[in-house]
Amino acid sequence: MSDLPKSVYLNEEGPREGFQIEAETIPTARKIELIDRLAQTGLRHIQVASFVNPRAVPGMADADMVVKGFRHVPGVEFTALWLNQKGFQRALGHSGRLAINGSLNLYASDAFLMRNQNRIPAQQRAAQHELIAMYQAAGVRVKRGFISAAFGCNFEGDIAPAHVVRLVGELLHIAAEHGETIDHIGLGDTMAWATPRSIKRVVGAVREAYPDQHLLLHLHDTRGMGIANAFAGLEMGVRMFDSAVAGLGGCPFAGHQGAAGNVCTEDLVFMSEEMGIATGVDLDALIDCARLAEDIVGHPLPGAVMRGGGLKKYRTALSASRSS
Amino acid sequence: MSDLPKSVYLNEEGPREGFQIEAETIPTARKIELIDRLAQTGLRHIQVASFVNPRAVPGMADADMVVKGFRHVPGVEFTALWLNQKGFQRALGHSGRLAINGSLNLYASDAFLMRNQNRIPAQQRAAQHELIAMYQAAGVRVKRGFISAAFGCNFEGDIAPAHVVRLVGELLHIAAEHGETIDHIGLGDTMAWATPRSIKRVVGAVREAYPDQHLLLHLHDTRGMGIANAFAGLEMGVRMFDSAVAGLGGCPFAGHQGAAGNVCTEDLVFMSEEMGIATGVDLDALIDCARLAEDIVGHPLPGAVMRGGGLKKYRTALSASRSS
């Protein structure tokens, strides 16, 4: 248990992950309402929108309006996602309101890379060099390196930990060639193949090879392993997680089968704080945000603590009765 | 990781835990349908009903009919729950169809014991001696000892691991005084206070004191910790779990707030099998049962793998394409 970190850093991705998959269009004002509320919980990082083709992702057609609309809070980093140069240029147009950080991405599954990007690994590596050039031309530093499908792939099966270690090395090398220092490497359980055991194996292998490298886990809860996988990551000393309030992006309805979001932020906050790991987040305020998220999407979301409640009320009542 | 067991034994409690909380009466034939299907999955233990006062629990008024109705399957242990002598006598009436095992129960929280049983600890201990006398008069062995609220309590807060260890000792001592040998000690997270860390602490303390004693975990998923807590238990070498198909007993609807069932059987089977721990259960057959359970109760249930699906279909397709 000695490896449990003292604190964790959470990248809240709910507003971006969650709203883009909804069948109904969410009014821009309600997206902004959730972002503004999230920014008051103690979260230090909120991903607010994707700058993607509105024909491909109609739910993100209002990304510019969302970014213009939220209330800026000092100490909170607001970010956006983009998938190509055009999206990056749109994000740059908001550089006063958004933190613009470069990101590199390799795939642990060649088969998935081909399906998703129509590229072979050499092409993907070349594309990372071009990305850095684009970032550097805009004066943007590369902050994150990311390995997709690091724990398994529908089209390639299990992934060898040693392969992930190699890819981490490649990412660090590509960045170094351009004088960039990656802040953290994200390992993505893109298709929800991970179990706590594979988390420990892969993270353990990467940590052994690169003991000083900060790691992040991007976990999906499609098969109910999200919180258990996060715990396994915490036990391996991982201190950064992507997560989504209320488990946005997922849904317990049969009609949304297979759509399961990131690990749920407030469930992760509950577990962390109860285990003595500081998150900086006010759980009750975050639970209110989770309920707001359900109200906005108009159907149940997968989070558990927003229904079960935290334990603070019991502890407060107990300490009041003991001191009286 | 060396302590992960090679196999686990699951006590399926869905038919008993799940149906008694439903607002609508579930037809007896449909309860039997689920039990019969569960008995074909490889599960070795299914708790089918509670012999409780039908005025207190109307959903269990048909317990005798359910027990008479299911199809007996060799190798599967069918059990029932009772809370007093009257219930025990009803269960005994089905001793040809049910495995009748005695169970003892102490409470880690005095405050909860008073609220739940209106007893102080000395009275609860005395009641266990009377229970054994009742079992022995009927020729029934004591199989399980159980500690309620072993990880925390709404009315008493956190529970010291050393206190749980003392109670385990008391249970073993009470049984031994009557010549009984307890098969396994269950630790109940009755009010869903546990985190993986407290699971490790309490189980660790008990194992240190009683290294040869088989332990079982009874986990609730009220705050989303069920699977993570099960993983922590597995890492501590726990090989027996109570669980409920589809997470029966819980519900993601706001109208069922706070009603969260046992940890979900098929999610636990998925995690175990993926980590190389044998369950003896056919995951796909169990997923079919989980969907049947949703159909029977008429609303979504919390299980995740029944929506996300297992990984076998991908592995099968991959091995077919590789061998062709």
XYZ file of C-alpha atoms in Angstrom:
648
model
C 0.000 0.000 0.000
C 3.050 2.224 0.307
C 2.762 3.376 -3.279
C -0.619 5.104 -2.864
C -0.028 8.743 -3.795
C -0.774 11.603 -1.378
C -2.814 13.466 -3.974
C -4.255 13.040 -7.446
C -4.911 15.412 -10.325
C -8.139 14.922 -12.255
C -8.798 16.029 -15.820
C -12.555 16.494 -15.945
C -13.744 15.505 -19.427
C -17.471 15.261 -18.805
C -18.593 18.340 -20.725
C -16.642 17.200 -23.785
C -17.047 13.390 -23.585
C -20.585 13.437 -22.382
C -22.483 15.832 -24.516
C -21.133 14.790 -27.894
C -22.737 11.349 -27.727
C -26.211 12.489 -26.720
C -28.933 11.930 -29.305
C -30.722 15.150 -28.351
C -28.988 18.466 -28.833
C -28.063 19.970 -25.474
C -28.705 23.732 -25.322
C -25.465 25.733 -25.224
C -26.569 27.579 -22.076
C -26.937 24.306 -20.195
C -23.465 23.124 -21.211
C -22.101 26.410 -19.894
C -24.138 26.022 -16.698
C -22.466 22.665 -15.990
C -18.970 23.971 -16.773
C -19.493 26.967 -14.478
C -20.673 24.720 -11.669
C -17.794 22.259 -12.165
C -15.331 25.147 -11.961
C -16.563 25.853 -8.401
C -15.917 22.338 -7.062
C -12.141 22.506 -6.705
C -11.439 20.685 -9.973
C -8.330 22.178 -11.540
C -8.782 20.984 -15.110
C -11.965 20.939 -17.207
C -12.121 19.950 -20.870
C -15.017 21.973 -22.181
C -15.427 21.159 -25.898
C -14.135 19.481 -29.058
C -13.289 21.515 -32.127
C -14.408 18.903 -34.605
C -16.395 18.901 -37.826
C -19.982 19.848 -36.854
C -21.310 17.601 -39.614
C -19.540 14.622 -38.018
C -20.348 15.578 -34.396
C -23.444 17.810 -34.376
C -23.407 17.950 -30.577
C -20.187 19.984 -30.723
C -21.345 22.491 -33.375
C -21.594 25.129 -30.633
C -18.017 24.620 -29.361
C -17.033 28.238 -30.022
C -20.105 29.528 -28.183
C -19.418 27.244 -25.221
C -15.822 28.411 -24.964
C -16.895 32.074 -25.171
C -19.635 31.548 -22.620
C -18.182 29.959 -19.500
C -16.990 32.037 -16.569
C -13.218 31.959 -16.173
C -12.040 30.900 -12.721
C -8.434 31.528 -11.623
C -6.558 28.319 -10.904
C -8.738 26.212 -13.189
C -7.294 25.108 -16.529
C -9.929 24.974 -19.251
C -8.985 22.942 -22.309
C -10.449 21.713 -25.588
C -9.844 18.804 -27.915
C -8.988 18.923 -31.614
C -8.164 16.204 -34.104
C -6.572 18.139 -36.943
C -5.005 21.450 -37.988
C -8.357 23.096 -38.606
C -9.576 22.242 -35.109
C -6.283 23.411 -33.640
C -6.624 26.776 -35.402
C -10.148 27.159 -33.965
C -8.819 26.410 -30.483
C -5.982 28.935 -30.955
C -8.620 31.586 -31.593
C -9.607 31.153 -27.934
C -6.111 31.161 -26.489
C -7.081 33.844 -23.972
C -9.717 31.553 -22.475
C -8.305 28.095 -23.107
C -5.020 26.525 -22.070
C -3.592 25.326 -25.378
C -1.375 22.282 -24.829
C 0.058 20.058 -27.525
C -0.464 16.319 -27.411
C 1.162 13.395 -29.216
C -0.460 10.023 -29.793
C 0.760 6.555 -30.719
C -1.329 3.376 -30.917
C -0.487 0.110 -29.189
C -2.591 -1.706 -31.804
C -1.577 -1.480 -35.454
C -4.961 -2.871 -36.496
C -6.825 -0.175 -34.579
C -4.506 2.523 -35.935
C -5.315 1.401 -39.457
C -9.071 1.410 -38.789
C -9.092 4.668 -36.890
C -6.502 6.734 -38.783
C -5.874 4.700 -41.949
C -2.178 4.752 -41.149
C 0.619 2.271 -40.546
C 2.867 2.901 -37.496
C 5.592 4.649 -39.528
C 2.992 7.085 -40.854
C 1.686 7.730 -37.356
C 5.198 8.477 -36.128
C 5.770 10.835 -39.045
C 2.490 12.575 -38.241
C 3.735 13.245 -34.697
C 6.758 15.087 -36.073
C 4.424 17.209 -38.201
C 2.222 17.867 -35.172
C 5.170 19.159 -33.172
C 6.123 21.415 -36.064
C 2.560 22.778 -36.111
C 2.606 23.350 -32.353
C 6.018 24.962 -32.358
C 5.025 27.285 -35.211
C 2.185 28.492 -32.973
C 4.382 28.732 -29.872
C 2.534 25.850 -28.186
C 4.415 23.349 -26.018
C 3.778 19.612 -26.131
C 2.399 18.593 -22.741
C 0.903 15.133 -23.131
C 1.948 11.950 -24.865
C -0.751 9.322 -25.217
C -0.787 5.607 -26.035
C -4.159 4.420 -27.335
C -5.373 0.844 -26.799
C -2.602 0.234 -24.258
C -4.470 -2.588 -22.494
C -6.126 -4.504 -25.318
C -7.881 -4.073 -28.631
C -10.992 -5.508 -30.260
C -8.992 -6.021 -33.482
C -5.707 -7.210 -32.040
C -6.467 -8.729 -28.644
C -4.186 -8.450 -25.636
C -1.288 -6.007 -25.785
C 2.137 -6.968 -24.450
C 3.351 -4.591 -21.714
C 6.789 -4.527 -23.378
C 5.180 -3.118 -26.523
C 3.658 -0.248 -24.537
C 7.055 0.425 -22.962
C 8.604 0.640 -26.447
C 5.954 3.112 -27.575
C 6.478 5.289 -24.507
C 10.158 5.372 -25.419
C 9.309 6.358 -28.990
C 7.060 9.194 -27.815
C 9.734 10.552 -25.490
C 12.310 10.254 -28.260
C 10.139 12.042 -30.834
C 9.506 14.882 -28.394
C 13.176 15.118 -27.427
C 14.252 15.349 -31.071
C 12.343 18.633 -31.230
C 13.492 19.880 -27.835
C 10.143 19.182 -26.206
C 9.736 17.679 -22.728
C 6.524 15.726 -22.230
C 4.836 16.485 -18.909
C 2.936 13.208 -18.661
C 2.264 10.033 -20.632
C -1.354 8.905 -20.810
C -2.207 5.232 -21.150
C -5.635 4.752 -22.700
C -7.922 1.776 -22.138
C -9.628 2.812 -25.337
C -11.807 -0.279 -25.820
C -12.251 -1.179 -22.123
C -10.105 -4.308 -22.095
C -8.232 -3.505 -18.897
C -8.540 -5.269 -15.574
C -6.749 -4.232 -12.389
C -4.204 -6.935 -13.139
C -3.355 -5.639 -16.627
C -3.247 -2.081 -15.274
C -0.629 -3.210 -12.762
C 1.346 -5.118 -15.370
C 1.445 -2.357 -17.974
C 1.933 0.541 -15.548
C 4.521 -1.503 -13.674
C 6.469 -2.196 -16.868
C 6.392 1.470 -17.922
C 7.395 2.663 -14.441
C 10.270 0.226 -14.317
C 11.610 1.562 -17.614
C 10.829 5.241 -16.942
C 10.588 5.643 -13.160
C 10.514 9.458 -13.237
C 7.869 9.807 -15.943
C 4.471 11.055 -14.754
C 1.716 8.736 -15.926
C -1.987 9.304 -16.505
C -4.737 6.729 -16.948
C -7.654 7.232 -19.301
C -10.177 4.571 -18.282
C -13.558 3.589 -19.666
C -16.209 1.921 -17.559
C -17.840 -0.131 -20.332
C -17.356 -3.378 -18.408
C -17.631 -1.987 -14.879
C -13.869 -2.053 -14.219
C -13.319 1.730 -14.144
C -12.970 2.316 -10.413
C -11.147 -0.972 -9.797
C -8.706 -0.076 -12.587
C -8.219 3.376 -11.087
C -7.463 1.757 -7.723
C -4.889 -0.499 -9.364
C -3.354 2.608 -10.950
C -3.264 4.390 -7.596
C -1.530 1.388 -6.048
C 1.088 1.697 -8.798
C 1.577 5.357 -7.934
C -0.409 6.893 -10.811
C -1.436 10.421 -9.832
C -3.351 11.691 -12.882
C -6.635 10.484 -14.295
C -9.049 11.557 -16.999
C -12.587 11.259 -15.647
C -16.151 12.429 -16.338
C -18.679 13.774 -13.840
C -21.625 11.371 -13.350
C -19.860 8.994 -15.754
C -21.054 11.225 -18.611
C -20.641 9.515 -21.941
C -22.085 6.326 -20.523
C -25.663 5.399 -19.819
C -27.358 2.497 -18.074
C -30.105 2.373 -20.714
C -30.131 -0.496 -23.142
C -30.602 1.993 -25.975
C -27.117 3.345 -25.327
C -25.456 -0.067 -25.211
C -21.716 0.043 -25.465
C -21.598 3.788 -24.887
C -19.780 3.903 -21.586
C -17.954 7.020 -20.564
C -14.795 7.659 -18.681
C -14.518 6.532 -15.117
C -16.897 8.615 -12.987
C -15.247 11.650 -11.378
C -17.213 11.773 -8.135
C -16.848 8.016 -7.565
C -13.094 8.444 -8.056
C -13.065 11.459 -5.708
C -15.000 9.478 -3.090
C -12.603 6.532 -3.245
C -9.503 8.723 -3.227
C -10.553 10.949 -0.321
C -11.767 7.962 1.719
C -8.345 6.372 1.235
C -6.558 9.532 2.359
C -5.607 10.738 -1.123
C -6.298 14.451 -1.602
C -8.194 15.512 -4.721
C -8.822 19.164 -3.868
C -12.470 18.573 -4.810
C -15.570 19.212 -2.671
C -17.442 15.908 -3.083
C -20.869 17.286 -2.205
C -20.499 20.129 -4.710
C -19.414 17.607 -7.335
C -22.395 15.365 -6.567
C -24.625 18.392 -7.207
C -22.918 18.756 -10.600
C -23.547 15.087 -11.351
C -27.253 15.534 -10.636
C -27.249 18.639 -12.814
C -25.644 16.571 -15.601
C -28.469 14.007 -15.336
C -31.010 16.790 -15.464
C -29.326 18.233 -18.569
C -29.160 14.968 -20.537
C -32.610 13.924 -19.312
C -31.796 10.307 -18.418
C -29.933 8.368 -15.713
C -26.149 8.422 -15.837
C -23.916 5.674 -14.438
C -22.373 7.387 -11.384
C -22.992 5.624 -8.062
C -21.973 8.068 -5.322
C -24.453 10.659 -6.611
C -27.166 8.167 -5.638
C -25.568 6.560 -2.585
C -24.209 9.848 -1.209
C -20.910 10.479 0.534
C -20.091 9.643 4.141
C -19.424 13.192 5.385
C -22.938 13.678 6.765
C -22.538 10.595 8.964
C -19.091 11.606 10.154
C -20.281 15.152 10.904
C -23.293 13.891 12.874
C -21.100 11.441 14.796
C -18.498 14.002 15.749
C -21.245 16.451 16.810
C -22.871 13.828 19.036
C -19.510 12.848 20.538
C -18.478 16.397 21.362
C -21.843 17.309 22.889
C 0.012 -9.946 -7.070
C 1.144 -13.314 -5.753
C -1.844 -13.582 -3.433
C -4.481 -13.659 -6.192
C -6.325 -16.949 -5.750
C -6.536 -19.539 -8.547
C -10.299 -19.808 -8.218
C -13.237 -18.171 -6.466
C -16.546 -19.453 -5.137
C -19.572 -17.238 -5.667
C -22.754 -17.279 -3.599
C -25.406 -15.983 -5.992
C -27.923 -13.978 -3.962
C -29.742 -12.183 -6.773
C -33.065 -14.059 -6.581
C -33.279 -13.411 -2.835
C -31.704 -9.916 -2.568
C -33.146 -8.577 -5.741
C -36.796 -9.440 -5.769
C -37.629 -8.545 -2.202
C -36.991 -4.822 -2.739
C -39.038 -4.452 -5.916
C -42.134 -2.280 -5.613
C -44.089 -4.462 -8.020
C -44.790 -8.077 -7.135
C -42.747 -10.393 -9.338
C -44.731 -13.433 -10.512
C -43.535 -16.653 -8.876
C -43.054 -18.331 -12.256
C -40.622 -15.634 -13.335
C -38.554 -15.981 -10.155
C -38.337 -19.703 -10.846
C -37.415 -19.017 -14.471
C -34.401 -16.946 -13.350
C -33.306 -19.518 -10.759
C -33.497 -22.317 -13.343
C -31.439 -20.315 -15.814
C -28.858 -19.363 -13.171
C -28.487 -23.035 -12.254
C -27.306 -23.719 -15.829
C -24.467 -21.178 -15.816
C -21.959 -23.073 -13.699
C -22.776 -21.203 -10.492
C -22.493 -23.631 -7.583
C -24.520 -21.759 -4.984
C -27.829 -19.926 -5.438
C -29.809 -18.336 -2.630
C -33.378 -18.574 -3.837
C -35.645 -17.025 -1.174
C -36.095 -15.586 2.324
C -38.425 -17.215 4.826
C -39.534 -13.974 6.410
C -42.819 -12.525 7.550
C -44.883 -11.918 4.381
C -46.452 -8.860 6.005
C -42.982 -7.343 6.462
C -41.637 -8.443 3.051
C -44.561 -9.011 0.669
C -42.176 -9.822 -2.196
C -41.172 -13.023 -0.374
C -44.704 -14.237 0.447
C -44.295 -16.914 -2.241
C -41.006 -18.290 -0.832
C -42.432 -21.800 -0.337
C -43.769 -21.874 -3.898
C -40.434 -20.690 -5.279
C -38.542 -23.381 -3.391
C -40.974 -26.058 -4.548
C -40.838 -24.831 -8.137
C -37.230 -24.653 -9.261
C -35.557 -27.519 -11.050
C -32.896 -29.206 -8.940
C -29.484 -29.427 -10.585
C -26.802 -31.767 -9.225
C -23.732 -29.934 -8.007
C -25.616 -26.709 -7.318
C -26.322 -25.794 -3.704
C -29.666 -24.015 -3.314
C -30.122 -22.112 -0.059
C -32.560 -19.802 1.664
C -32.360 -17.110 4.324
C -34.234 -16.969 7.625
C -34.095 -14.500 10.490
C -35.765 -16.413 13.329
C -36.920 -19.838 14.496
C -40.161 -19.678 12.538
C -38.319 -18.977 9.296
C -35.830 -21.748 10.086
C -38.690 -24.220 10.585
C -40.157 -23.232 7.219
C -36.780 -23.787 5.567
C -36.421 -27.189 7.283
C -39.667 -28.208 5.623
C -37.757 -28.029 2.307
C -34.639 -29.872 3.454
C -34.873 -32.216 0.485
C -34.539 -29.301 -1.929
C -32.503 -26.789 0.054
C -29.088 -27.072 1.653
C -29.744 -26.070 5.269
C -26.646 -24.502 6.791
C -26.445 -22.729 10.110
C -25.044 -19.230 10.343
C -23.868 -17.084 13.252
C -23.756 -13.293 13.228
C -22.024 -10.646 15.308
C -22.033 -6.885 14.687
C -18.942 -4.696 14.507
C -21.108 -1.711 15.431
C -22.907 -1.737 18.786
C -25.081 1.186 17.660
C -26.220 -0.678 14.546
C -26.829 -3.855 16.568
C -29.107 -1.885 18.909
C -31.030 -0.322 16.005
C -31.286 -3.502 13.974
C -31.798 -6.137 16.691
C -32.510 -4.084 19.828
C -29.698 -5.930 21.580
C -26.449 -5.104 23.332
C -23.396 -7.204 22.371
C -23.763 -9.599 25.336
C -27.335 -10.336 24.251
C -26.208 -10.921 20.670
C -23.545 -13.363 21.865
C -26.105 -15.177 24.011
C -28.429 -15.371 21.006
C -25.684 -17.141 19.026
C -25.478 -19.869 21.667
C -29.259 -20.303 21.406
C -28.999 -20.425 17.606
C -26.453 -23.230 17.758
C -28.714 -25.141 20.150
C -31.588 -24.720 17.676
C -29.410 -25.909 14.776
C -27.993 -28.849 16.673
C -31.488 -29.944 17.770
C -32.382 -30.117 14.072
C -29.142 -31.843 13.099
C -27.917 -28.801 11.162
C -24.231 -27.821 11.175
C -23.040 -24.251 11.518
C -21.300 -23.330 8.269
C -20.928 -19.553 8.218
C -19.964 -16.922 10.731
C -20.710 -13.359 9.731
C -19.578 -9.949 10.974
C -22.000 -7.162 10.008
C -20.805 -3.569 9.455
C -17.188 -4.731 9.438
C -15.964 -1.729 7.423
C -17.942 1.181 8.823
C -21.366 2.181 10.094
C -23.715 5.105 9.603
C -24.281 5.214 13.364
C -20.768 4.536 14.594
C -18.401 5.619 11.824
C -15.178 3.829 10.981
C -14.548 0.410 12.514
C -11.113 -0.508 13.861
C -9.669 -3.622 12.170
C -8.604 -4.920 15.605
C -12.245 -4.876 16.688
C -13.217 -7.058 13.724
C -10.389 -9.446 14.577
C -11.723 -9.725 18.159
C -15.222 -10.505 16.868
C -13.906 -13.179 14.522
C -12.222 -14.747 17.542
C -15.471 -14.605 19.514
C -17.402 -16.288 16.694
C -14.849 -19.081 16.417
C -14.864 -19.488 20.179
C -18.663 -19.631 20.429
C -18.786 -22.276 17.701
C -15.977 -24.304 19.274
C -17.718 -24.339 22.653
C -20.480 -26.339 20.966
C -18.168 -28.554 18.952
C -18.915 -26.714 15.707
C -16.273 -25.829 13.098
C -17.095 -22.766 11.024
C -16.379 -23.245 7.318
C -15.945 -19.556 6.491
C -16.205 -16.139 8.105
C -18.082 -13.504 6.120
C -17.187 -9.839 6.472
C -20.114 -7.616 5.544
C -19.845 -4.089 4.189
C -23.431 -3.663 5.315
C -23.717 0.109 4.814
C -21.232 0.458 1.934
C -18.475 2.222 3.823
C -15.617 0.125 2.477
C -12.903 1.224 0.097
C -10.224 -1.047 -1.321
C -7.886 0.313 1.337
C -10.147 -0.588 4.266
C -10.819 -3.990 2.704
C -7.073 -4.616 2.675
C -6.641 -3.378 6.231
C -9.474 -5.385 7.762
C -8.918 -8.561 5.738
C -5.190 -8.242 6.356
C -5.689 -7.969 10.104
C -8.048 -10.969 10.191
C -5.751 -13.065 8.023
C -2.781 -12.239 10.187
C -4.634 -13.441 13.287
C -6.349 -16.432 11.628
C -4.252 -17.347 8.576
C -6.056 -20.632 7.911
C -9.602 -19.282 8.220
C -11.532 -19.067 4.927
C -12.961 -15.594 4.444
C -15.897 -14.325 2.426
C -16.767 -10.761 1.454
C -20.324 -9.480 1.269
C -20.062 -6.195 -0.640
C -22.624 -3.587 -1.577
C -22.197 -1.304 -4.558
C -24.064 1.715 -3.168
C -21.079 4.008 -3.719
C -19.616 2.296 -6.788
C -16.815 0.557 -4.881
C -18.121 -3.023 -5.241
C -15.783 -4.350 -7.922
C -12.767 -2.399 -6.640
C -13.414 -3.779 -3.151
C -13.705 -7.286 -4.573
C -10.370 -6.799 -6.329
C -8.791 -5.685 -3.056
C -10.226 -8.808 -1.446
C -8.829 -11.008 -4.220
C -5.419 -9.424 -3.736
C -5.662 -10.385 -0.057
C -6.438 -13.967 -1.048
C -10.213 -13.909 -0.416
C -11.820 -16.725 -2.414
C -15.529 -16.454 -1.571
C -17.947 -13.673 -2.401
C -21.656 -13.048 -2.096
C -22.886 -11.427 -5.319
C -26.067 -10.747 -7.271
C -26.671 -11.226 -10.989
C -27.131 -7.895 -12.825
C -26.503 -6.176 -9.482
C -30.064 -7.100 -8.484
C -31.175 -5.195 -5.433
C -29.742 -1.998 -6.847
C -31.132 0.307 -9.479
C -29.758 3.301 -11.356
C -33.103 5.107 -11.114
C -33.372 8.064 -8.789
C -36.613 6.620 -7.417
C -34.627 3.736 -5.953
C -32.006 5.956 -4.340
C -29.885 4.195 -1.800
C -31.106 0.769 -2.825
C -27.918 -0.737 -4.165
C -27.506 -4.460 -4.328
C -24.601 -6.752 -3.829
C -21.651 -6.517 -6.110
C -22.710 -7.660 -9.602
C -21.997 -11.340 -10.287
C -21.227 -11.132 -13.994
C -18.946 -8.113 -13.528
C -17.094 -10.077 -10.841
C -16.944 -13.143 -13.105
C -15.599 -11.002 -15.959
C -12.865 -9.468 -13.799
C -11.889 -12.785 -12.221
C -11.707 -14.763 -15.455
C -9.812 -11.976 -17.251
C -7.266 -12.035 -14.406
C -6.853 -15.804 -14.672
C -9.025 -16.664 -11.663
C -11.415 -19.526 -12.395
C -15.077 -19.057 -11.458
C -16.570 -22.123 -13.129
C -19.177 -19.818 -14.654
C -20.058 -19.368 -18.351
C -19.998 -15.562 -18.643
C -22.209 -15.384 -21.728
C -24.852 -17.595 -20.116
C -24.718 -15.410 -17.004
C -25.090 -12.234 -19.109
C -28.247 -13.785 -20.581
C -29.505 -14.268 -17.005
C -28.728 -10.624 -16.195
C -30.794 -9.497 -19.187
C -33.574 -11.830 -18.078
C -33.432 -10.247 -14.613
C -33.867 -6.783 -16.168
C -36.789 -8.070 -18.172
C -38.364 -9.525 -15.024
C -38.042 -6.396 -12.881
C -38.946 -4.150 -15.806
C -36.263 -1.501 -15.314
C -32.499 -1.115 -15.819
C -30.224 -2.847 -13.324
C -26.710 -1.680 -12.469
C -24.572 -4.409 -14.079
C -22.046 -3.180 -16.651
C -20.753 -6.255 -18.485
C -24.297 -7.196 -19.559
C -24.257 -3.970 -21.579
C -20.580 -3.804 -22.571
C -20.331 -7.545 -23.307
C -17.424 -9.879 -22.627
C -14.231 -10.162 -24.672
C -14.609 -13.785 -25.782
C -16.150 -12.902 -29.157
C -13.116 -10.747 -30.008
C -10.647 -13.384 -28.880
C -12.500 -16.090 -30.811
C -12.558 -13.990 -33.990
C -8.861 -13.164 -33.607
C -7.775 -16.755 -33.093
C -9.906 -17.850 -36.077
C -8.320 -15.218 -38.334
C -4.818 -16.142 -37.130
C -5.224 -19.860 -37.723
C -6.722 -19.436 -41.217
